């Protein structure tokens, strides 16, 4: 259920950072859904084309490409 409090990793060996995941659409989730990640603290060098991985309770829920 969104919004979702989670942790996000934006670099392969980057630290997990606290964030909230929100839908950019009407709330329906599809394979090509777009999401907005709102970090608790500013993140350095998040660059389009990099991957973001979403974690809750130490479990990776998925990820996607930063636009």
mmCIF file of N, CA, C and O in Angstrom:
data_model
loop_
_atom_site.group_PDB
_atom_site.id
_atom_site.type_symbol
_atom_site.label_atom_id
_atom_site.label_comp_id
_atom_site.label_asym_id
_atom_site.label_seq_id
_atom_site.Cartn_x
_atom_site.Cartn_y
_atom_site.Cartn_z
ATOM 1 N N UNK A 1 0.848 -1.180 0.000
ATOM 2 C CA UNK A 1 0.000 0.000 0.000
ATOM 3 C C UNK A 1 0.889 1.237 0.000
ATOM 4 O O UNK A 1 1.833 1.317 0.779
ATOM 5 N N UNK A 2 0.599 2.151 -0.879
ATOM 6 C CA UNK A 2 1.388 3.379 -0.991
ATOM 7 C C UNK A 2 0.660 4.538 -0.327
ATOM 8 O O UNK A 2 -0.556 4.563 -0.332
ATOM 9 N N UNK A 3 1.350 5.492 0.233
ATOM 10 C CA UNK A 3 2.799 5.600 0.298
ATOM 11 C C UNK A 3 3.398 4.546 1.235
ATOM 12 O O UNK A 3 2.750 4.079 2.162
ATOM 13 N N UNK A 4 4.663 4.185 0.952
ATOM 14 C CA UNK A 4 5.341 3.118 1.674
ATOM 15 C C UNK A 4 6.639 3.638 2.280
ATOM 16 O O UNK A 4 7.498 4.160 1.558
ATOM 17 N N UNK A 5 6.767 3.517 3.611
ATOM 18 C CA UNK A 5 8.039 3.843 4.253
ATOM 19 C C UNK A 5 8.995 2.703 3.970
ATOM 20 O O UNK A 5 8.655 1.531 4.150
ATOM 21 N N UNK A 6 10.195 3.028 3.485
ATOM 22 C CA UNK A 6 11.139 1.999 3.054
ATOM 23 C C UNK A 6 12.560 2.522 3.192
ATOM 24 O O UNK A 6 12.787 3.617 3.679
ATOM 25 N N UNK A 7 13.493 1.713 2.735
ATOM 26 C CA UNK A 7 14.885 2.130 2.592
ATOM 27 C C UNK A 7 15.257 1.903 1.134
ATOM 28 O O UNK A 7 14.775 0.964 0.493
ATOM 29 N N UNK A 8 16.107 2.776 0.619
ATOM 30 C CA UNK A 8 16.465 2.733 -0.799
ATOM 31 C C UNK A 8 17.978 2.762 -0.943
ATOM 32 O O UNK A 8 18.667 3.529 -0.268
ATOM 33 N N UNK A 9 18.480 1.933 -1.850
ATOM 34 C CA UNK A 9 19.914 1.923 -2.197
ATOM 35 C C UNK A 9 20.020 2.408 -3.632
ATOM 36 O O UNK A 9 19.374 1.862 -4.526
ATOM 37 N N UNK A 10 20.827 3.455 -3.861
ATOM 38 C CA UNK A 10 20.940 3.979 -5.219
ATOM 39 C C UNK A 10 22.279 3.688 -5.887
ATOM 40 O O UNK A 10 22.440 3.970 -7.050
ATOM 41 N N UNK A 11 23.199 3.119 -5.163
ATOM 42 C CA UNK A 11 24.467 2.673 -5.759
ATOM 43 C C UNK A 11 24.744 1.263 -5.279
ATOM 44 O O UNK A 11 24.304 0.860 -4.206
ATOM 45 N N UNK A 12 25.500 0.508 -6.045
ATOM 46 C CA UNK A 12 25.746 -0.902 -5.741
ATOM 47 C C UNK A 12 26.168 -1.116 -4.299
ATOM 48 O O UNK A 12 25.663 -1.997 -3.612
ATOM 49 N N UNK A 13 27.090 -0.335 -3.819
ATOM 50 C CA UNK A 13 27.564 -0.477 -2.439
ATOM 51 C C UNK A 13 27.139 0.699 -1.569
ATOM 52 O O UNK A 13 27.695 0.925 -0.502
ATOM 53 N N UNK A 14 26.138 1.442 -2.025
ATOM 54 C CA UNK A 14 25.662 2.600 -1.276
ATOM 55 C C UNK A 14 24.929 2.195 -0.009
ATOM 56 O O UNK A 14 24.433 1.074 0.118
ATOM 57 N N UNK A 15 24.874 3.113 0.927
ATOM 58 C CA UNK A 15 24.148 2.886 2.177
ATOM 59 C C UNK A 15 22.650 2.895 1.905
ATOM 60 O O UNK A 15 22.167 3.614 1.021
ATOM 61 N N UNK A 16 21.911 2.119 2.682
ATOM 62 C CA UNK A 16 20.459 2.195 2.617
ATOM 63 C C UNK A 16 20.031 3.517 3.247
ATOM 64 O O UNK A 16 20.534 3.908 4.307
ATOM 65 N N UNK A 17 19.116 4.215 2.580
ATOM 66 C CA UNK A 17 18.648 5.512 3.059
ATOM 67 C C UNK A 17 17.139 5.462 3.273
ATOM 68 O O UNK A 17 16.409 4.924 2.439
ATOM 69 N N UNK A 18 16.679 6.045 4.380
ATOM 70 C CA UNK A 18 15.248 6.089 4.670
ATOM 71 C C UNK A 18 14.541 6.954 3.627
ATOM 72 O O UNK A 18 15.033 8.029 3.257
ATOM 73 N N UNK A 19 13.363 6.461 3.184
ATOM 74 C CA UNK A 19 12.608 7.180 2.160
ATOM 75 C C UNK A 19 11.140 6.787 2.226
ATOM 76 O O UNK A 19 10.762 5.853 2.936
ATOM 77 N N UNK A 20 10.332 7.510 1.476
ATOM 78 C CA UNK A 20 8.922 7.179 1.278
ATOM 79 C C UNK A 20 8.716 7.001 -0.220
ATOM 80 O O UNK A 20 9.153 7.832 -1.023
ATOM 81 N N UNK A 21 8.068 5.908 -0.594
ATOM 82 C CA UNK A 21 7.789 5.593 -1.987
ATOM 83 C C UNK A 21 6.336 5.948 -2.279
ATOM 84 O O UNK A 21 5.435 5.509 -1.565
ATOM 85 N N UNK A 22 6.116 6.784 -3.315
ATOM 86 C CA UNK A 22 4.764 7.192 -3.705
ATOM 87 C C UNK A 22 4.553 6.881 -5.176
ATOM 88 O O UNK A 22 5.495 6.887 -5.964
ATOM 89 N N UNK A 23 3.303 6.650 -5.542
ATOM 90 C CA UNK A 23 2.947 6.403 -6.942
ATOM 91 C C UNK A 23 2.817 7.729 -7.669
ATOM 92 O O UNK A 23 2.299 8.700 -7.123
ATOM 93 N N UNK A 24 3.267 7.776 -8.933
ATOM 94 C CA UNK A 24 3.089 8.970 -9.760
ATOM 95 C C UNK A 24 1.836 8.859 -10.613
ATOM 96 O O UNK A 24 1.494 9.774 -11.332
ATOM 97 N N UNK A 25 1.148 7.715 -10.529
ATOM 98 C CA UNK A 25 -0.064 7.505 -11.326
ATOM 99 C C UNK A 25 -1.292 7.615 -10.438
ATOM 100 O O UNK A 25 -1.227 8.078 -9.313
ATOM 101 N N UNK A 26 -2.388 7.095 -10.900
ATOM 102 C CA UNK A 26 -3.644 7.164 -10.145
ATOM 103 C C UNK A 26 -3.714 6.124 -9.032
ATOM 104 O O UNK A 26 -4.771 5.925 -8.450
ATOM 105 N N UNK A 27 -2.638 5.454 -8.754
ATOM 106 C CA UNK A 27 -2.619 4.471 -7.678
ATOM 107 C C UNK A 27 -2.631 3.038 -8.166
ATOM 108 O O UNK A 27 -2.328 2.131 -7.419
ATOM 109 N N UNK A 28 -2.979 2.807 -9.438
ATOM 110 C CA UNK A 28 -2.947 1.440 -9.963
ATOM 111 C C UNK A 28 -1.509 1.082 -10.309
ATOM 112 O O UNK A 28 -0.768 1.894 -10.862
ATOM 113 N N UNK A 29 -1.101 -0.120 -9.947
ATOM 114 C CA UNK A 29 0.271 -0.550 -10.171
ATOM 115 C C UNK A 29 0.337 -1.480 -11.368
ATOM 116 O O UNK A 29 -0.380 -2.476 -11.428
ATOM 117 N N UNK A 30 1.203 -1.153 -12.324
ATOM 118 C CA UNK A 30 1.421 -1.993 -13.492
ATOM 119 C C UNK A 30 2.920 -2.196 -13.651
ATOM 120 O O UNK A 30 3.720 -1.597 -12.936
ATOM 121 N N UNK A 31 3.292 -3.005 -14.626
ATOM 122 C CA UNK A 31 4.706 -3.293 -14.865
ATOM 123 C C UNK A 31 5.504 -2.017 -15.130
ATOM 124 O O UNK A 31 6.645 -1.897 -14.728
ATOM 125 N N UNK A 32 4.908 -1.046 -15.791
ATOM 126 C CA UNK A 32 5.618 0.188 -16.155
ATOM 127 C C UNK A 32 5.237 1.376 -15.290
ATOM 128 O O UNK A 32 5.376 2.521 -15.711
ATOM 129 N N UNK A 33 4.760 1.135 -14.069
ATOM 130 C CA UNK A 33 4.378 2.228 -13.173
ATOM 131 C C UNK A 33 5.591 3.083 -12.835
ATOM 132 O O UNK A 33 6.713 2.582 -12.735
ATOM 133 N N UNK A 34 5.344 4.380 -12.650
ATOM 134 C CA UNK A 34 6.396 5.287 -12.212
ATOM 135 C C UNK A 34 6.152 5.655 -10.760
ATOM 136 O O UNK A 34 5.007 5.822 -10.336
ATOM 137 N N UNK A 35 7.245 5.782 -10.005
ATOM 138 C CA UNK A 35 7.165 6.083 -8.585
ATOM 139 C C UNK A 35 8.042 7.275 -8.269
ATOM 140 O O UNK A 35 9.006 7.565 -8.961
ATOM 141 N N UNK A 36 7.715 7.933 -7.197
ATOM 142 C CA UNK A 36 8.486 9.040 -6.675
ATOM 143 C C UNK A 36 9.106 8.580 -5.365
ATOM 144 O O UNK A 36 8.403 8.036 -4.501
ATOM 145 N N UNK A 37 10.408 8.747 -5.226
ATOM 146 C CA UNK A 37 11.110 8.397 -3.992
ATOM 147 C C UNK A 37 11.469 9.693 -3.275
ATOM 148 O O UNK A 37 12.195 10.525 -3.820
ATOM 149 N N UNK A 38 10.941 9.856 -2.074
ATOM 150 C CA UNK A 38 11.224 11.038 -1.264
ATOM 151 C C UNK A 38 12.148 10.624 -0.127
ATOM 152 O O UNK A 38 11.726 9.927 0.806
ATOM 153 N N UNK A 39 13.412 11.015 -0.219
ATOM 154 C CA UNK A 39 14.401 10.645 0.796
ATOM 155 C C UNK A 39 14.271 11.523 2.030
ATOM 156 O O UNK A 39 13.974 12.716 1.932
ATOM 157 N N UNK A 40 14.528 10.917 3.196
ATOM 158 C CA UNK A 40 14.516 11.661 4.455
ATOM 159 C C UNK A 40 15.647 12.688 4.471
ATOM 160 O O UNK A 40 15.475 13.802 4.963
ATOM 161 N N UNK A 41 16.793 12.306 3.941
ATOM 162 C CA UNK A 41 17.961 13.188 3.855
ATOM 163 C C UNK A 41 18.385 13.274 2.387
ATOM 164 O O UNK A 41 18.265 12.284 1.654
ATOM 165 N N UNK A 42 18.901 14.426 1.948
ATOM 166 C CA UNK A 42 19.349 14.544 0.554
ATOM 167 C C UNK A 42 20.398 13.481 0.211
ATOM 168 O O UNK A 42 21.235 13.134 1.046
ATOM 169 N N UNK A 43 20.322 12.966 -1.010
ATOM 170 C CA UNK A 43 21.262 11.939 -1.470
ATOM 171 C C UNK A 43 22.224 12.548 -2.485
ATOM 172 O O UNK A 43 21.832 13.326 -3.344
ATOM 173 N N UNK A 44 23.475 12.158 -2.384
ATOM 174 C CA UNK A 44 24.516 12.681 -3.255
ATOM 175 C C UNK A 44 24.575 11.874 -4.548
ATOM 176 O O UNK A 44 24.567 10.647 -4.535
ATOM 177 N N UNK A 45 24.594 12.561 -5.661
ATOM 178 C CA UNK A 45 24.898 11.981 -6.979
ATOM 179 C C UNK A 45 23.922 10.900 -7.450
ATOM 180 O O UNK A 45 24.321 9.949 -8.086
ATOM 181 N N UNK A 46 22.634 11.067 -7.160
ATOM 182 C CA UNK A 46 21.635 10.180 -7.775
ATOM 183 C C UNK A 46 21.481 10.646 -9.219
ATOM 184 O O UNK A 46 21.112 11.789 -9.475
ATOM 185 N N UNK A 47 21.798 9.774 -10.172
ATOM 186 C CA UNK A 47 21.914 10.164 -11.578
ATOM 187 C C UNK A 47 20.958 9.369 -12.454
ATOM 188 O O UNK A 47 20.824 8.156 -12.273
ATOM 189 N N UNK A 48 20.290 10.037 -13.414
ATOM 190 C CA UNK A 48 19.442 9.292 -14.354
ATOM 191 C C UNK A 48 20.218 8.139 -14.997
ATOM 192 O O UNK A 48 21.385 8.289 -15.366
ATOM 193 N N UNK A 49 19.565 6.997 -15.076
ATOM 194 C CA UNK A 49 20.194 5.799 -15.634
ATOM 195 C C UNK A 49 20.672 4.832 -14.565
ATOM 196 O O UNK A 49 20.840 3.649 -14.832
ATOM 197 N N UNK A 50 20.895 5.334 -13.336
ATOM 198 C CA UNK A 50 21.272 4.444 -12.240
ATOM 199 C C UNK A 50 20.052 3.649 -11.791
ATOM 200 O O UNK A 50 18.914 4.010 -12.082
ATOM 201 N N UNK A 51 20.293 2.593 -11.040
ATOM 202 C CA UNK A 51 19.220 1.791 -10.475
ATOM 203 C C UNK A 51 18.947 2.215 -9.037
ATOM 204 O O UNK A 51 19.852 2.647 -8.334
ATOM 205 N N UNK A 52 17.694 2.068 -8.623
ATOM 206 C CA UNK A 52 17.302 2.260 -7.235
ATOM 207 C C UNK A 52 16.646 0.958 -6.775
ATOM 208 O O UNK A 52 15.801 0.411 -7.477
ATOM 209 N N UNK A 53 17.067 0.449 -5.633
ATOM 210 C CA UNK A 53 16.490 -0.775 -5.068
ATOM 211 C C UNK A 53 15.732 -0.414 -3.805
ATOM 212 O O UNK A 53 16.226 0.339 -2.967
ATOM 213 N N UNK A 54 14.514 -0.957 -3.670
ATOM 214 C CA UNK A 54 13.614 -0.645 -2.562
ATOM 215 C C UNK A 54 13.608 -1.807 -1.567
ATOM 216 O O UNK A 54 13.377 -2.955 -1.955
ATOM 217 N N UNK A 55 13.837 -1.499 -0.276
ATOM 218 C CA UNK A 55 13.885 -2.520 0.774
ATOM 219 C C UNK A 55 12.899 -2.198 1.888
ATOM 220 O O UNK A 55 12.730 -1.035 2.254
ATOM 221 N N UNK A 56 12.286 -3.235 2.429
ATOM 222 C CA UNK A 56 11.453 -3.123 3.633
ATOM 223 C C UNK A 56 11.821 -4.299 4.526
ATOM 224 O O UNK A 56 11.800 -5.452 4.084
ATOM 225 N N UNK A 57 12.202 -4.001 5.757
ATOM 226 C CA UNK A 57 12.561 -5.052 6.704
ATOM 227 C C UNK A 57 13.709 -5.923 6.232
ATOM 228 O O UNK A 57 13.727 -7.115 6.494
ATOM 229 N N UNK A 58 14.658 -5.357 5.499
ATOM 230 C CA UNK A 58 15.806 -6.110 5.014
ATOM 231 C C UNK A 58 15.538 -6.918 3.759
ATOM 232 O O UNK A 58 16.444 -7.542 3.214
ATOM 233 N N UNK A 59 14.304 -6.921 3.271
ATOM 234 C CA UNK A 59 13.947 -7.674 2.065
ATOM 235 C C UNK A 59 13.820 -6.728 0.880
ATOM 236 O O UNK A 59 13.170 -5.681 0.972
ATOM 237 N N UNK A 60 14.455 -7.079 -0.235
ATOM 238 C CA UNK A 60 14.370 -6.277 -1.443
ATOM 239 C C UNK A 60 13.023 -6.535 -2.129
ATOM 240 O O UNK A 60 12.719 -7.660 -2.515
ATOM 241 N N UNK A 61 12.225 -5.463 -2.266
ATOM 242 C CA UNK A 61 10.910 -5.583 -2.908
ATOM 243 C C UNK A 61 10.989 -5.408 -4.416
ATOM 244 O O UNK A 61 10.087 -5.817 -5.127
ATOM 245 N N UNK A 62 12.048 -4.762 -4.877
ATOM 246 C CA UNK A 62 12.192 -4.521 -6.317
ATOM 247 C C UNK A 62 13.038 -3.283 -6.548
ATOM 248 O O UNK A 62 13.661 -2.766 -5.635
ATOM 249 N N UNK A 63 13.035 -2.838 -7.768
ATOM 250 C CA UNK A 63 13.823 -1.670 -8.101
ATOM 251 C C UNK A 63 13.467 -1.159 -9.470
ATOM 252 O O UNK A 63 12.564 -1.660 -10.125
ATOM 253 N N UNK A 64 14.198 -0.138 -9.891
ATOM 254 C CA UNK A 64 13.947 0.434 -11.193
ATOM 255 C C UNK A 64 15.024 1.424 -11.558
ATOM 256 O O UNK A 64 15.959 1.674 -10.792
ATOM 257 N N UNK A 65 14.876 1.991 -12.729
ATOM 258 C CA UNK A 65 15.845 2.943 -13.267
ATOM 259 C C UNK A 65 15.453 4.355 -12.848
ATOM 260 O O UNK A 65 14.290 4.741 -12.942
ATOM 261 N N UNK A 66 16.433 5.115 -12.405
ATOM 262 C CA UNK A 66 16.216 6.515 -12.034
ATOM 263 C C UNK A 66 16.072 7.328 -13.316
ATOM 264 O O UNK A 66 16.928 7.246 -14.208
ATOM 265 N N UNK A 67 14.970 8.088 -13.396
ATOM 266 C CA UNK A 67 14.716 8.921 -14.585
ATOM 267 C C UNK A 67 15.170 10.336 -14.366
ATOM 268 O O UNK A 67 15.193 10.842 -13.306
#
